[in-house]
Amino acid sequence: MNGSRGSSAATAIILVLVLIILVVLFVYLTAPTEYDDPKLRAARAKAVDACETPIKYQIGGIDPKLACQASLAICDKMPGLDKVECYVGLEGFRAQPTE
């Protein structure tokens, strides 16, 4: 009898651990990401567009498209709201239409 009681206790502990792991996994997978923020998505989309149509002149001998893409990669690594401001700053790379 003692052997079966220990076995059922071990089984119960394993089931509880599995349940905890499943709950943590569910919460992790359903948590909103920063890209769910519409303001952030819109700012990044404008920055990417600006990098696709960059200004024509070089900046200190550096290709503006490469400079914009490098800056975009840096913005992607920034935390929270600083990221939005960084993306907005990249819109300065956009070529202005000639009149």
CSV table of C-alpha atoms in Angstrom, one decimal:
chain,number,residue,atom,x,y,z
A,1,MET,CA,0.0,0.0,0.0
A,2,ASN,CA,2.7,2.5,0.8
A,3,GLY,CA,4.3,2.0,-2.6
A,4,SER,CA,1.1,2.9,-4.4
A,5,ARG,CA,0.5,6.0,-2.2
A,6,GLY,CA,4.0,7.3,-3.1
A,7,SER,CA,3.4,6.6,-6.7
A,8,SER,CA,0.1,8.5,-6.8
A,9,ALA,CA,1.7,11.5,-5.0
A,10,ALA,CA,4.5,11.6,-7.6
A,11,THR,CA,2.0,11.4,-10.4
A,12,ALA,CA,0.0,14.3,-8.8
A,13,ILE,CA,3.2,16.4,-8.5
A,14,ILE,CA,4.0,15.7,-12.2
A,15,LEU,CA,0.5,16.6,-13.3
A,16,VAL,CA,0.6,19.9,-11.3
A,17,LEU,CA,4.0,20.8,-12.8
A,18,VAL,CA,2.7,20.0,-16.3
A,19,LEU,CA,-0.4,22.1,-15.7
A,20,ILE,CA,1.8,25.0,-14.5
A,21,ILE,CA,4.0,24.8,-17.5
A,22,LEU,CA,1.0,24.8,-19.8
A,23,VAL,CA,-0.5,27.9,-18.1
A,24,VAL,CA,2.8,29.8,-18.3
A,25,LEU,CA,3.2,28.8,-22.0
A,26,PHE,CA,-0.4,29.9,-22.8
A,27,VAL,CA,0.1,33.3,-21.0
A,28,TYR,CA,3.5,33.8,-22.8
A,29,LEU,CA,2.0,33.0,-26.3
A,30,THR,CA,-1.1,35.1,-25.9
A,31,ALA,CA,0.6,38.2,-24.4
A,32,PRO,CA,0.4,41.2,-26.6
A,33,THR,CA,3.6,42.3,-28.2
A,34,GLU,CA,4.8,45.8,-28.7
A,35,TYR,CA,4.0,45.5,-32.4
A,36,ASP,CA,0.3,45.2,-31.5
A,37,ASP,CA,0.5,48.9,-30.7
A,38,PRO,CA,-1.0,50.7,-33.8
A,39,LYS,CA,1.0,53.9,-33.2
A,40,LEU,CA,4.2,51.9,-33.2
A,41,ARG,CA,3.3,49.9,-36.3
A,42,ALA,CA,2.3,53.1,-38.2
A,43,ALA,CA,5.5,54.8,-37.2
A,44,ARG,CA,7.7,51.9,-38.3
A,45,ALA,CA,5.8,51.5,-41.6
A,46,LYS,CA,6.5,55.2,-42.4
A,47,ALA,CA,10.2,54.8,-41.4
A,48,VAL,CA,10.5,51.7,-43.7
A,49,ASP,CA,8.9,53.6,-46.5
A,50,ALA,CA,11.3,56.5,-46.0
A,51,CYS,CA,14.2,54.1,-46.2
A,52,GLU,CA,12.9,52.8,-49.5
A,53,THR,CA,12.7,56.3,-51.0
A,54,PRO,CA,15.7,58.0,-49.5
A,55,ILE,CA,17.2,61.4,-50.2
A,56,LYS,CA,19.4,61.6,-53.3
A,57,TYR,CA,22.6,63.1,-51.9
A,58,GLN,CA,25.1,61.3,-49.8
A,59,ILE,CA,25.6,62.1,-46.1
A,60,GLY,CA,29.4,62.4,-45.5
A,61,GLY,CA,30.1,60.0,-48.2
A,62,ILE,CA,27.7,57.4,-46.8
A,63,ASP,CA,24.8,56.0,-49.0
A,64,PRO,CA,21.6,57.4,-47.5
A,65,LYS,CA,19.7,54.2,-48.0
A,66,LEU,CA,22.3,52.2,-46.0
A,67,ALA,CA,22.4,54.9,-43.3
A,68,CYS,CA,18.6,54.8,-43.0
A,69,GLN,CA,18.5,50.9,-42.9
A,70,ALA,CA,21.2,50.9,-40.2
A,71,SER,CA,19.3,53.5,-38.2
A,72,LEU,CA,16.1,51.5,-38.6
A,73,ALA,CA,17.9,48.5,-37.1
A,74,ILE,CA,19.1,50.6,-34.2
A,75,CYS,CA,15.5,51.9,-33.7
A,76,ASP,CA,14.2,48.3,-33.6
A,77,LYS,CA,16.5,47.6,-30.6
A,78,MET,CA,15.2,50.6,-28.6
A,79,PRO,CA,12.7,50.1,-25.7
A,80,GLY,CA,9.1,51.3,-25.7
A,81,LEU,CA,8.1,54.8,-26.6
A,82,ASP,CA,11.7,55.8,-27.5
A,83,LYS,CA,11.2,53.5,-30.5
A,84,VAL,CA,8.3,55.6,-31.9
A,85,GLU,CA,10.3,58.8,-31.6
A,86,CYS,CA,13.2,57.1,-33.3
A,87,TYR,CA,11.0,55.9,-36.2
A,88,VAL,CA,9.6,59.4,-36.6
A,89,GLY,CA,13.1,60.8,-36.9
A,90,LEU,CA,13.9,58.5,-39.8
A,91,GLU,CA,11.2,60.1,-41.9
A,92,GLY,CA,13.8,62.8,-42.5
A,93,PHE,CA,15.5,60.4,-44.9
A,94,ARG,CA,12.5,60.5,-47.2
A,95,ALA,CA,13.1,62.1,-50.6
A,96,GLN,CA,10.9,65.2,-51.0
A,97,PRO,CA,9.0,65.4,-54.2
A,98,THR,CA,10.4,68.0,-56.6
A,99,GLU,CA,8.1,70.7,-57.8
